[in-house]
Amino acid sequence: MMSMTCHNLDSARTVLDLFPCRCSSNASFNRPSVRNYAQSSCKRSSRGYGARKLVGRRRGIAQCRVSSTKTPDTLLNGVAQGPPSVLGLKKESRSPISLTNLFEVVAEDLQILNQNLQSIVGAENPVLMSAAEQIFGAGGKRMRPALVFLVSRATAELVGLKELTMEHRRLAEIIEMIHTASLIHDDVLDDSDIRRGKETVHQLYGTRVAVLAGDFMFAQSSWYLANLENLEVIKLISQVIKDFASGEIKQASSLFDCDTELEEYLIKSYYKTASLIAASTKGAGIFSGVDSSISQKMYEYGKNLGLSFQVIDDILDFTQSAEQLGKPAGSDLVKGNLTAPVIFALEKEPKLREIIESEFSEPGSLDEAIGLIKSCGGIRRAQELAEEKADLAIQNLQCLPQSAFRVALEDMVMYNLERID
């Protein structure tokens, strides 16, 4: 049996839960047979169904410890929970969740945000302003600010707050600005030509302007953040910008590395995706004035939702068509970025290692690699990992009162899982 040592990502931050380890044990495991959705008393008028709870029942769970010899200084704290839960989701007879319906309870908040986004960037430099308008004008799901509004309103009910504060709204705007800045930089690093159906900033204006536009938006968001004058939130959001850079560095340093371990992948996914979502949801709770234990639960919700989202995104890279993805299938893999499906498949398929380490030098080798990942269970096991994180996210919401906002937060978890249905 392997051992797990616990290391903090940062002394001031709560670290991630490790994925359930798959070590051998004499204890018996019973996989959860079903996920029960309990109808709540809160009815959503437009949808006609209540909040649901995802419940995974685990019995006879053996304690085990996991370690990595590659990066012991960056291991994530976690509690071993036995083998991965197979979510026997009991689908209700309903249409798939749409973001339009999901966000309808904060539709007015999002409309105000959209009106403010372009003006909040400022007009000091027309070129940078034009670059920002290019990506803001392309739309996007606005998922992160929507989560800020949903958590803000859900937690406000706990303290009797009747309306959102200026700090809530400014936080949502800052979060979207930071996300947009990261997308501009990502497109430069990935040399992407299309974003949200439109030409990317660096494609239109060149790499120099794109990098400066991203930097400008990071700086502008930091200025607005400082003016919130809440030291806890300033530290929280500032760490996210650092995490973005750490995630890119970790990814660049492990390209085509077939010895990359799952916990390393989860750390990188936290840095690149989950950190911002976790900070968004915790910051919303802080500005509502709830107890620190509640705001920490909101952080855990955002973290687990973010990790689940990243895993699903990485699955879609192998299961969707180029038309659906807006880029060639397996584009992460061909660049050497080994994600959860690949890491799981490498455990069972030696041939896959040979193909990856050759950096797909042979004609047809990428298609062969994708076929191996699918055939040896890499996709299935990655889906189980996403579902485990979804389970945890739902559990993190149990501290909230029943409301349409909690329903929407639960539905966000389900929406993510349904993306691969």
PDB file of C-alpha atoms in Angstrom, residues 103-389:
ATOM      1  CA  PHE A 103     -29.542  31.331 -14.880  1.00  0.00           C
ATOM      2  CA  GLU A 104     -33.046  32.760 -15.163  1.00  0.00           C
ATOM      3  CA  VAL A 105     -33.194  33.505 -11.424  1.00  0.00           C
ATOM      4  CA  VAL A 106     -30.231  35.886 -11.839  1.00  0.00           C
ATOM      5  CA  ALA A 107     -31.043  37.039 -15.386  1.00  0.00           C
ATOM      6  CA  GLU A 108     -31.471  40.661 -14.312  1.00  0.00           C
ATOM      7  CA  ASP A 109     -28.145  40.589 -12.470  1.00  0.00           C
ATOM      8  CA  LEU A 110     -26.409  39.232 -15.578  1.00  0.00           C
ATOM      9  CA  GLN A 111     -28.038  41.900 -17.752  1.00  0.00           C
ATOM     10  CA  ILE A 112     -26.642  44.621 -15.501  1.00  0.00           C
ATOM     11  CA  LEU A 113     -23.238  42.925 -15.616  1.00  0.00           C
ATOM     12  CA  ASN A 114     -23.230  42.843 -19.417  1.00  0.00           C
ATOM     13  CA  GLN A 115     -24.037  46.554 -19.520  1.00  0.00           C
ATOM     14  CA  ASN A 116     -21.179  47.341 -17.161  1.00  0.00           C
ATOM     15  CA  LEU A 117     -18.453  45.081 -18.543  1.00  0.00           C
ATOM     16  CA  GLN A 118     -17.268  47.190 -21.430  1.00  0.00           C
ATOM     17  CA  SER A 119     -17.461  50.490 -19.564  1.00  0.00           C
ATOM     18  CA  ILE A 120     -15.589  49.082 -16.563  1.00  0.00           C
ATOM     19  CA  VAL A 121     -12.573  48.259 -18.746  1.00  0.00           C
ATOM     20  CA  GLY A 122     -11.964  51.948 -19.340  1.00  0.00           C
ATOM     21  CA  ALA A 123     -11.015  53.833 -22.470  1.00  0.00           C
ATOM     22  CA  GLU A 124      -7.467  55.006 -21.779  1.00  0.00           C
ATOM     23  CA  ASN A 125      -6.129  53.137 -24.787  1.00  0.00           C
ATOM     24  CA  PRO A 126      -8.421  52.711 -27.818  1.00  0.00           C
ATOM     25  CA  VAL A 127      -6.520  49.671 -29.139  1.00  0.00           C
ATOM     26  CA  LEU A 128      -6.722  47.808 -25.833  1.00  0.00           C
ATOM     27  CA  MET A 129     -10.360  48.827 -25.442  1.00  0.00           C
ATOM     28  CA  SER A 130     -11.115  47.503 -28.924  1.00  0.00           C
ATOM     29  CA  ALA A 131      -9.373  44.223 -28.089  1.00  0.00           C
ATOM     30  CA  ALA A 132     -11.401  43.867 -24.888  1.00  0.00           C
ATOM     31  CA  GLU A 133     -14.628  44.617 -26.749  1.00  0.00           C
ATOM     32  CA  GLN A 134     -13.779  41.888 -29.245  1.00  0.00           C
ATOM     33  CA  ILE A 135     -13.923  39.145 -26.639  1.00  0.00           C
ATOM     34  CA  PHE A 136     -16.639  40.675 -24.432  1.00  0.00           C
ATOM     35  CA  GLY A 137     -18.747  41.208 -27.537  1.00  0.00           C
ATOM     36  CA  ALA A 138     -18.341  37.542 -28.479  1.00  0.00           C
ATOM     37  CA  GLY A 139     -20.617  36.684 -25.579  1.00  0.00           C
ATOM     38  CA  GLY A 140     -19.842  33.576 -23.618  1.00  0.00           C
ATOM     39  CA  LYS A 141     -21.776  31.727 -20.958  1.00  0.00           C
ATOM     40  CA  ARG A 142     -20.954  34.172 -18.138  1.00  0.00           C
ATOM     41  CA  MET A 143     -20.883  31.116 -15.900  1.00  0.00           C
ATOM     42  CA  ARG A 144     -18.483  32.544 -13.329  1.00  0.00           C
ATOM     43  CA  PRO A 145     -20.327  35.798 -12.638  1.00  0.00           C
ATOM     44  CA  ALA A 146     -23.599  33.845 -12.640  1.00  0.00           C
ATOM     45  CA  LEU A 147     -22.162  31.635  -9.894  1.00  0.00           C
ATOM     46  CA  VAL A 148     -21.201  34.782  -7.970  1.00  0.00           C
ATOM     47  CA  PHE A 149     -24.786  36.029  -8.180  1.00  0.00           C
ATOM     48  CA  LEU A 150     -26.309  32.645  -7.296  1.00  0.00           C
ATOM     49  CA  VAL A 151     -24.101  32.149  -4.241  1.00  0.00           C
ATOM     50  CA  SER A 152     -24.551  35.803  -3.270  1.00  0.00           C
ATOM     51  CA  ARG A 153     -28.317  35.486  -3.254  1.00  0.00           C
ATOM     52  CA  ALA A 154     -28.336  32.012  -1.673  1.00  0.00           C
ATOM     53  CA  THR A 155     -26.067  33.099   1.190  1.00  0.00           C
ATOM     54  CA  ALA A 156     -27.803  36.482   1.574  1.00  0.00           C
ATOM     55  CA  GLU A 157     -30.914  34.592   2.646  1.00  0.00           C
ATOM     56  CA  LEU A 158     -28.983  33.156   5.585  1.00  0.00           C
ATOM     57  CA  VAL A 159     -28.342  36.611   7.038  1.00  0.00           C
ATOM     58  CA  GLY A 160     -31.554  38.333   5.987  1.00  0.00           C
ATOM     59  CA  LEU A 161     -29.901  40.451   3.294  1.00  0.00           C
ATOM     60  CA  LYS A 162     -32.666  41.613   0.963  1.00  0.00           C
ATOM     61  CA  GLU A 163     -30.612  42.850  -1.974  1.00  0.00           C
ATOM     62  CA  LEU A 164     -27.167  42.369  -3.413  1.00  0.00           C
ATOM     63  CA  THR A 165     -24.509  44.866  -2.407  1.00  0.00           C
ATOM     64  CA  MET A 166     -22.280  46.916  -4.683  1.00  0.00           C
ATOM     65  CA  GLU A 167     -19.442  44.594  -3.588  1.00  0.00           C
ATOM     66  CA  HIS A 168     -21.324  41.532  -4.860  1.00  0.00           C
ATOM     67  CA  ARG A 169     -21.828  43.121  -8.267  1.00  0.00           C
ATOM     68  CA  ARG A 170     -18.299  44.447  -8.543  1.00  0.00           C
ATOM     69  CA  LEU A 171     -16.929  41.006  -7.595  1.00  0.00           C
ATOM     70  CA  ALA A 172     -18.865  39.418 -10.476  1.00  0.00           C
ATOM     71  CA  GLU A 173     -17.454  42.002 -12.887  1.00  0.00           C
ATOM     72  CA  ILE A 174     -13.899  41.511 -11.624  1.00  0.00           C
ATOM     73  CA  ILE A 175     -14.189  37.727 -11.936  1.00  0.00           C
ATOM     74  CA  GLU A 176     -15.358  37.971 -15.547  1.00  0.00           C
ATOM     75  CA  MET A 177     -12.571  40.404 -16.377  1.00  0.00           C
ATOM     76  CA  ILE A 178      -9.950  38.072 -14.910  1.00  0.00           C
ATOM     77  CA  HIS A 179     -11.452  35.120 -16.797  1.00  0.00           C
ATOM     78  CA  THR A 180     -11.456  37.086 -20.042  1.00  0.00           C
ATOM     79  CA  ALA A 181      -7.855  38.184 -19.545  1.00  0.00           C
ATOM     80  CA  SER A 182      -6.855  34.554 -19.012  1.00  0.00           C
ATOM     81  CA  LEU A 183      -8.635  33.549 -22.240  1.00  0.00           C
ATOM     82  CA  ILE A 184      -6.760  36.189 -24.233  1.00  0.00           C
ATOM     83  CA  HIS A 185      -3.443  34.898 -22.896  1.00  0.00           C
ATOM     84  CA  ASP A 186      -4.487  31.248 -23.385  1.00  0.00           C
ATOM     85  CA  ASP A 187      -5.252  31.915 -27.041  1.00  0.00           C
ATOM     86  CA  VAL A 188      -1.781  33.380 -27.491  1.00  0.00           C
ATOM     87  CA  LEU A 189      -0.110  30.407 -25.782  1.00  0.00           C
ATOM     88  CA  ASP A 190      -2.213  27.902 -27.746  1.00  0.00           C
ATOM     89  CA  ASP A 191      -2.025  29.881 -31.004  1.00  0.00           C
ATOM     90  CA  SER A 192      -5.827  29.628 -31.289  1.00  0.00           C
ATOM     91  CA  ASP A 193      -7.537  31.450 -34.160  1.00  0.00           C
ATOM     92  CA  ILE A 194     -11.175  31.222 -32.994  1.00  0.00           C
ATOM     93  CA  ARG A 195     -12.783  31.961 -29.635  1.00  0.00           C
ATOM     94  CA  ARG A 196     -16.570  31.807 -29.133  1.00  0.00           C
ATOM     95  CA  GLY A 197     -17.045  31.711 -32.886  1.00  0.00           C
ATOM     96  CA  LYS A 198     -15.035  34.880 -33.524  1.00  0.00           C
ATOM     97  CA  GLU A 199     -11.439  35.586 -34.421  1.00  0.00           C
ATOM     98  CA  THR A 200      -9.210  35.768 -31.367  1.00  0.00           C
ATOM     99  CA  VAL A 201      -7.627  39.010 -30.216  1.00  0.00           C
ATOM    100  CA  HIS A 202      -4.127  37.937 -31.226  1.00  0.00           C
ATOM    101  CA  GLN A 203      -5.398  36.848 -34.633  1.00  0.00           C
ATOM    102  CA  LEU A 204      -6.889  40.290 -35.253  1.00  0.00           C
ATOM    103  CA  TYR A 205      -4.383  42.547 -33.552  1.00  0.00           C
ATOM    104  CA  GLY A 206      -1.239  40.467 -33.265  1.00  0.00           C
ATOM    105  CA  THR A 207       0.454  38.757 -30.343  1.00  0.00           C
ATOM    106  CA  ARG A 208       1.918  41.935 -28.857  1.00  0.00           C
ATOM    107  CA  VAL A 209      -1.443  43.676 -28.529  1.00  0.00           C
ATOM    108  CA  ALA A 210      -3.117  40.507 -27.253  1.00  0.00           C
ATOM    109  CA  VAL A 211      -0.560  40.058 -24.463  1.00  0.00           C
ATOM    110  CA  LEU A 212      -0.854  43.739 -23.525  1.00  0.00           C
ATOM    111  CA  ALA A 213      -4.666  43.541 -23.616  1.00  0.00           C
ATOM    112  CA  GLY A 214      -4.633  40.596 -21.243  1.00  0.00           C
ATOM    113  CA  ASP A 215      -2.158  42.346 -18.950  1.00  0.00           C
ATOM    114  CA  PHE A 216      -4.257  45.504 -19.046  1.00  0.00           C
ATOM    115  CA  MET A 217      -7.388  43.633 -18.012  1.00  0.00           C
ATOM    116  CA  PHE A 218      -5.572  41.842 -15.195  1.00  0.00           C
ATOM    117  CA  ALA A 219      -4.286  45.217 -13.962  1.00  0.00           C
ATOM    118  CA  GLN A 220      -7.684  46.904 -14.299  1.00  0.00           C
ATOM    119  CA  SER A 221      -9.419  44.106 -12.425  1.00  0.00           C
ATOM    120  CA  SER A 222      -6.771  44.335  -9.685  1.00  0.00           C
ATOM    121  CA  TRP A 223      -7.420  48.064  -9.319  1.00  0.00           C
ATOM    122  CA  TYR A 224     -11.155  47.491  -8.886  1.00  0.00           C
ATOM    123  CA  LEU A 225     -10.402  44.637  -6.515  1.00  0.00           C
ATOM    124  CA  ALA A 226      -8.240  46.864  -4.309  1.00  0.00           C
ATOM    125  CA  ASN A 227     -11.035  49.425  -4.175  1.00  0.00           C
ATOM    126  CA  LEU A 228     -13.348  46.847  -2.596  1.00  0.00           C
ATOM    127  CA  GLU A 229     -11.158  47.314   0.497  1.00  0.00           C
ATOM    128  CA  ASN A 230     -11.734  43.806   1.801  1.00  0.00           C
ATOM    129  CA  LEU A 231      -8.355  42.282   2.576  1.00  0.00           C
ATOM    130  CA  GLU A 232      -9.635  38.686   2.693  1.00  0.00           C
ATOM    131  CA  VAL A 233     -11.182  38.934  -0.779  1.00  0.00           C
ATOM    132  CA  ILE A 234      -8.167  40.816  -2.153  1.00  0.00           C
ATOM    133  CA  LYS A 235      -5.866  37.998  -1.024  1.00  0.00           C
ATOM    134  CA  LEU A 236      -8.289  35.384  -2.334  1.00  0.00           C
ATOM    135  CA  ILE A 237      -8.615  36.809  -5.841  1.00  0.00           C
ATOM    136  CA  SER A 238      -4.964  37.880  -6.117  1.00  0.00           C
ATOM    137  CA  GLN A 239      -3.951  34.264  -5.508  1.00  0.00           C
ATOM    138  CA  VAL A 240      -6.019  33.236  -8.532  1.00  0.00           C
ATOM    139  CA  ILE A 241      -3.866  35.306 -10.897  1.00  0.00           C
ATOM    140  CA  LYS A 242      -0.784  33.639  -9.461  1.00  0.00           C
ATOM    141  CA  ASP A 243      -2.471  30.247  -9.895  1.00  0.00           C
ATOM    142  CA  PHE A 244      -3.067  30.882 -13.601  1.00  0.00           C
ATOM    143  CA  ALA A 245       0.645  31.343 -14.164  1.00  0.00           C
ATOM    144  CA  SER A 246       1.491  28.313 -12.000  1.00  0.00           C
ATOM    145  CA  GLY A 247      -0.917  26.164 -14.008  1.00  0.00           C
ATOM    146  CA  GLU A 248       0.595  27.187 -17.325  1.00  0.00           C
ATOM    147  CA  ILE A 249       4.100  26.515 -16.022  1.00  0.00           C
ATOM    148  CA  LYS A 250       3.120  23.091 -14.687  1.00  0.00           C
ATOM    149  CA  GLN A 251       1.505  22.213 -18.003  1.00  0.00           C
ATOM    150  CA  ALA A 252       4.455  23.389 -20.079  1.00  0.00           C
ATOM    151  CA  SER A 253       6.908  21.452 -17.911  1.00  0.00           C
ATOM    152  CA  SER A 254       5.079  18.134 -18.253  1.00  0.00           C
ATOM    153  CA  LEU A 255       4.291  17.931 -21.976  1.00  0.00           C
ATOM    154  CA  PHE A 256       4.488  14.377 -23.377  1.00  0.00           C
ATOM    155  CA  ASP A 257       5.415  13.106 -19.883  1.00  0.00           C
ATOM    156  CA  CYS A 258       3.734   9.705 -19.619  1.00  0.00           C
ATOM    157  CA  ASP A 259       4.698   9.476 -15.947  1.00  0.00           C
ATOM    158  CA  THR A 260       2.410  12.376 -15.047  1.00  0.00           C
ATOM    159  CA  GLU A 261       0.271  11.248 -12.116  1.00  0.00           C
ATOM    160  CA  LEU A 262      -3.371  11.988 -11.499  1.00  0.00           C
ATOM    161  CA  GLU A 263      -2.805  14.183  -8.468  1.00  0.00           C
ATOM    162  CA  GLU A 264      -0.463  16.354 -10.549  1.00  0.00           C
ATOM    163  CA  TYR A 265      -3.183  16.680 -13.150  1.00  0.00           C
ATOM    164  CA  LEU A 266      -5.673  17.698 -10.446  1.00  0.00           C
ATOM    165  CA  ILE A 267      -3.312  20.337  -9.075  1.00  0.00           C
ATOM    166  CA  LYS A 268      -2.834  21.781 -12.556  1.00  0.00           C
ATOM    167  CA  SER A 269      -6.611  21.690 -13.145  1.00  0.00           C
ATOM    168  CA  TYR A 270      -7.137  23.517  -9.879  1.00  0.00           C
ATOM    169  CA  TYR A 271      -4.673  26.216 -10.866  1.00  0.00           C
ATOM    170  CA  LYS A 272      -6.074  26.680 -14.376  1.00  0.00           C
ATOM    171  CA  THR A 273      -9.813  26.290 -13.782  1.00  0.00           C
ATOM    172  CA  ALA A 274     -11.049  25.557 -10.271  1.00  0.00           C
ATOM    173  CA  SER A 275      -9.123  28.267  -8.421  1.00  0.00           C
ATOM    174  CA  LEU A 276     -11.070  31.119 -10.021  1.00  0.00           C
ATOM    175  CA  ILE A 277     -14.437  29.411  -9.547  1.00  0.00           C
ATOM    176  CA  ALA A 278     -13.660  28.608  -5.898  1.00  0.00           C
ATOM    177  CA  ALA A 279     -12.562  32.185  -5.233  1.00  0.00           C
ATOM    178  CA  SER A 280     -15.712  33.465  -6.945  1.00  0.00           C
ATOM    179  CA  THR A 281     -18.080  31.463  -4.801  1.00  0.00           C
ATOM    180  CA  LYS A 282     -16.205  32.050  -1.539  1.00  0.00           C
ATOM    181  CA  GLY A 283     -15.920  35.776  -2.207  1.00  0.00           C
ATOM    182  CA  ALA A 284     -19.678  35.959  -2.760  1.00  0.00           C
ATOM    183  CA  GLY A 285     -20.262  34.359   0.642  1.00  0.00           C
ATOM    184  CA  ILE A 286     -17.824  36.737   2.321  1.00  0.00           C
ATOM    185  CA  PHE A 287     -19.624  39.792   0.937  1.00  0.00           C
ATOM    186  CA  SER A 288     -22.934  38.367   2.171  1.00  0.00           C
ATOM    187  CA  GLY A 289     -21.462  38.387   5.658  1.00  0.00           C
ATOM    188  CA  VAL A 290     -22.054  34.716   6.417  1.00  0.00           C
ATOM    189  CA  ASP A 291     -20.070  32.711   8.944  1.00  0.00           C
ATOM    190  CA  SER A 292     -16.601  31.652   7.783  1.00  0.00           C
ATOM    191  CA  SER A 293     -17.664  27.993   7.861  1.00  0.00           C
ATOM    192  CA  ILE A 294     -20.347  28.760   5.250  1.00  0.00           C
ATOM    193  CA  SER A 295     -18.025  30.765   3.014  1.00  0.00           C
ATOM    194  CA  GLN A 296     -15.540  27.879   3.212  1.00  0.00           C
ATOM    195  CA  LYS A 297     -18.261  25.469   2.060  1.00  0.00           C
ATOM    196  CA  MET A 298     -18.882  27.795  -0.880  1.00  0.00           C
ATOM    197  CA  TYR A 299     -15.166  27.639  -1.661  1.00  0.00           C
ATOM    198  CA  GLU A 300     -15.303  23.832  -1.602  1.00  0.00           C
ATOM    199  CA  TYR A 301     -18.360  23.878  -3.858  1.00  0.00           C
ATOM    200  CA  GLY A 302     -16.575  26.067  -6.402  1.00  0.00           C
ATOM    201  CA  LYS A 303     -13.415  23.984  -6.215  1.00  0.00           C
ATOM    202  CA  ASN A 304     -15.183  20.662  -6.783  1.00  0.00           C
ATOM    203  CA  LEU A 305     -17.424  22.087  -9.499  1.00  0.00           C
ATOM    204  CA  GLY A 306     -14.372  23.560 -11.229  1.00  0.00           C
ATOM    205  CA  LEU A 307     -12.469  20.277 -11.133  1.00  0.00           C
ATOM    206  CA  SER A 308     -15.498  18.393 -12.447  1.00  0.00           C
ATOM    207  CA  PHE A 309     -15.846  20.945 -15.266  1.00  0.00           C
ATOM    208  CA  GLN A 310     -12.208  20.571 -16.262  1.00  0.00           C
ATOM    209  CA  VAL A 311     -12.412  16.774 -16.346  1.00  0.00           C
ATOM    210  CA  ILE A 312     -15.552  16.922 -18.502  1.00  0.00           C
ATOM    211  CA  ASP A 313     -13.848  19.407 -20.846  1.00  0.00           C
ATOM    212  CA  ASP A 314     -10.947  16.988 -21.166  1.00  0.00           C
ATOM    213  CA  ILE A 315     -13.318  14.126 -21.966  1.00  0.00           C
ATOM    214  CA  LEU A 316     -15.050  16.195 -24.641  1.00  0.00           C
ATOM    215  CA  ASP A 317     -11.687  16.718 -26.328  1.00  0.00           C
ATOM    216  CA  PHE A 318     -11.896  13.038 -27.280  1.00  0.00           C
ATOM    217  CA  THR A 319     -15.633  12.468 -27.703  1.00  0.00           C
ATOM    218  CA  GLN A 320     -16.899  15.488 -29.633  1.00  0.00           C
ATOM    219  CA  SER A 321     -16.422  16.260 -33.291  1.00  0.00           C
ATOM    220  CA  ALA A 322     -14.163  19.019 -34.560  1.00  0.00           C
ATOM    221  CA  GLU A 323     -17.284  21.004 -35.476  1.00  0.00           C
ATOM    222  CA  GLN A 324     -18.649  20.756 -31.925  1.00  0.00           C
ATOM    223  CA  LEU A 325     -15.307  21.585 -30.320  1.00  0.00           C
ATOM    224  CA  GLY A 326     -14.355  24.365 -32.689  1.00  0.00           C
ATOM    225  CA  LYS A 327     -10.917  22.723 -32.916  1.00  0.00           C
ATOM    226  CA  PRO A 328      -9.585  19.298 -33.969  1.00  0.00           C
ATOM    227  CA  ALA A 329     -10.411  16.387 -31.648  1.00  0.00           C
ATOM    228  CA  GLY A 330      -7.478  15.395 -29.472  1.00  0.00           C
ATOM    229  CA  SER A 331      -5.888  18.815 -29.809  1.00  0.00           C
ATOM    230  CA  ASP A 332      -4.646  18.778 -26.207  1.00  0.00           C
ATOM    231  CA  LEU A 333      -3.112  15.350 -26.664  1.00  0.00           C
ATOM    232  CA  VAL A 334      -1.293  16.210 -29.876  1.00  0.00           C
ATOM    233  CA  LYS A 335       0.327  19.151 -28.062  1.00  0.00           C
ATOM    234  CA  GLY A 336       1.495  16.802 -25.322  1.00  0.00           C
ATOM    235  CA  ASN A 337      -0.985  17.900 -22.648  1.00  0.00           C
ATOM    236  CA  LEU A 338      -1.920  14.630 -20.916  1.00  0.00           C
ATOM    237  CA  THR A 339      -5.332  14.852 -19.275  1.00  0.00           C
ATOM    238  CA  ALA A 340      -7.364  12.470 -17.101  1.00  0.00           C
ATOM    239  CA  PRO A 341      -8.553  10.127 -19.895  1.00  0.00           C
ATOM    240  CA  VAL A 342      -4.960   9.728 -21.093  1.00  0.00           C
ATOM    241  CA  ILE A 343      -3.516   9.214 -17.617  1.00  0.00           C
ATOM    242  CA  PHE A 344      -6.061   6.475 -16.878  1.00  0.00           C
ATOM    243  CA  ALA A 345      -5.518   4.815 -20.274  1.00  0.00           C
ATOM    244  CA  LEU A 346      -1.742   4.771 -19.800  1.00  0.00           C
ATOM    245  CA  GLU A 347      -2.199   2.511 -16.773  1.00  0.00           C
ATOM    246  CA  LYS A 348      -3.543  -0.240 -19.038  1.00  0.00           C
ATOM    247  CA  GLU A 349      -2.133   0.340 -22.508  1.00  0.00           C
ATOM    248  CA  PRO A 350       1.685   0.256 -23.023  1.00  0.00           C
ATOM    249  CA  LYS A 351       1.278   0.940 -26.733  1.00  0.00           C
ATOM    250  CA  LEU A 352      -0.190   4.351 -25.903  1.00  0.00           C
ATOM    251  CA  ARG A 353       3.022   5.335 -24.116  1.00  0.00           C
ATOM    252  CA  GLU A 354       5.067   4.502 -27.200  1.00  0.00           C
ATOM    253  CA  ILE A 355       2.849   6.665 -29.423  1.00  0.00           C
ATOM    254  CA  ILE A 356       2.868   9.645 -27.063  1.00  0.00           C
ATOM    255  CA  GLU A 357       6.605   9.527 -26.398  1.00  0.00           C
ATOM    256  CA  SER A 358       7.197   9.502 -30.155  1.00  0.00           C
ATOM    257  CA  GLU A 359       5.197  12.772 -30.218  1.00  0.00           C
ATOM    258  CA  PHE A 360       2.884  11.322 -32.898  1.00  0.00           C
ATOM    259  CA  SER A 361       5.628  11.152 -35.475  1.00  0.00           C
ATOM    260  CA  GLU A 362       3.936   8.372 -37.483  1.00  0.00           C
ATOM    261  CA  PRO A 363       0.995   9.088 -39.814  1.00  0.00           C
ATOM    262  CA  GLY A 364      -2.306   8.114 -38.188  1.00  0.00           C
ATOM    263  CA  SER A 365      -0.744   7.800 -34.729  1.00  0.00           C
ATOM    264  CA  LEU A 366      -3.018  10.416 -33.174  1.00  0.00           C
ATOM    265  CA  ASP A 367      -6.147   8.581 -34.319  1.00  0.00           C
ATOM    266  CA  GLU A 368      -4.668   5.339 -33.025  1.00  0.00           C
ATOM    267  CA  ALA A 369      -3.969   6.934 -29.645  1.00  0.00           C
ATOM    268  CA  ILE A 370      -7.517   8.288 -29.377  1.00  0.00           C
ATOM    269  CA  GLY A 371      -8.879   4.833 -30.204  1.00  0.00           C
ATOM    270  CA  LEU A 372      -6.755   3.241 -27.474  1.00  0.00           C
ATOM    271  CA  ILE A 373      -7.899   5.812 -24.903  1.00  0.00           C
ATOM    272  CA  LYS A 374     -11.512   5.029 -25.679  1.00  0.00           C
ATOM    273  CA  SER A 375     -11.154   1.245 -25.863  1.00  0.00           C
ATOM    274  CA  CYS A 376      -9.257   0.682 -22.631  1.00  0.00           C
ATOM    275  CA  GLY A 377     -11.593   2.639 -20.351  1.00  0.00           C
ATOM    276  CA  GLY A 378      -9.823   5.992 -20.086  1.00  0.00           C
ATOM    277  CA  ILE A 379     -12.991   7.936 -20.900  1.00  0.00           C
ATOM    278  CA  ARG A 380     -15.133   5.916 -18.482  1.00  0.00           C
ATOM    279  CA  ARG A 381     -12.746   6.323 -15.569  1.00  0.00           C
ATOM    280  CA  ALA A 382     -12.381  10.040 -16.213  1.00  0.00           C
ATOM    281  CA  GLN A 383     -16.165  10.329 -16.166  1.00  0.00           C
ATOM    282  CA  GLU A 384     -16.232   8.592 -12.786  1.00  0.00           C
ATOM    283  CA  LEU A 385     -13.704  11.124 -11.500  1.00  0.00           C
ATOM    284  CA  ALA A 386     -15.877  14.014 -12.709  1.00  0.00           C
ATOM    285  CA  GLU A 387     -18.882  12.433 -11.014  1.00  0.00           C
ATOM    286  CA  GLU A 388     -17.000  12.050  -7.729  1.00  0.00           C
ATOM    287  CA  LYS A 389     -16.186  15.745  -7.727  1.00  0.00           C
TER     288      LYS A 389
END
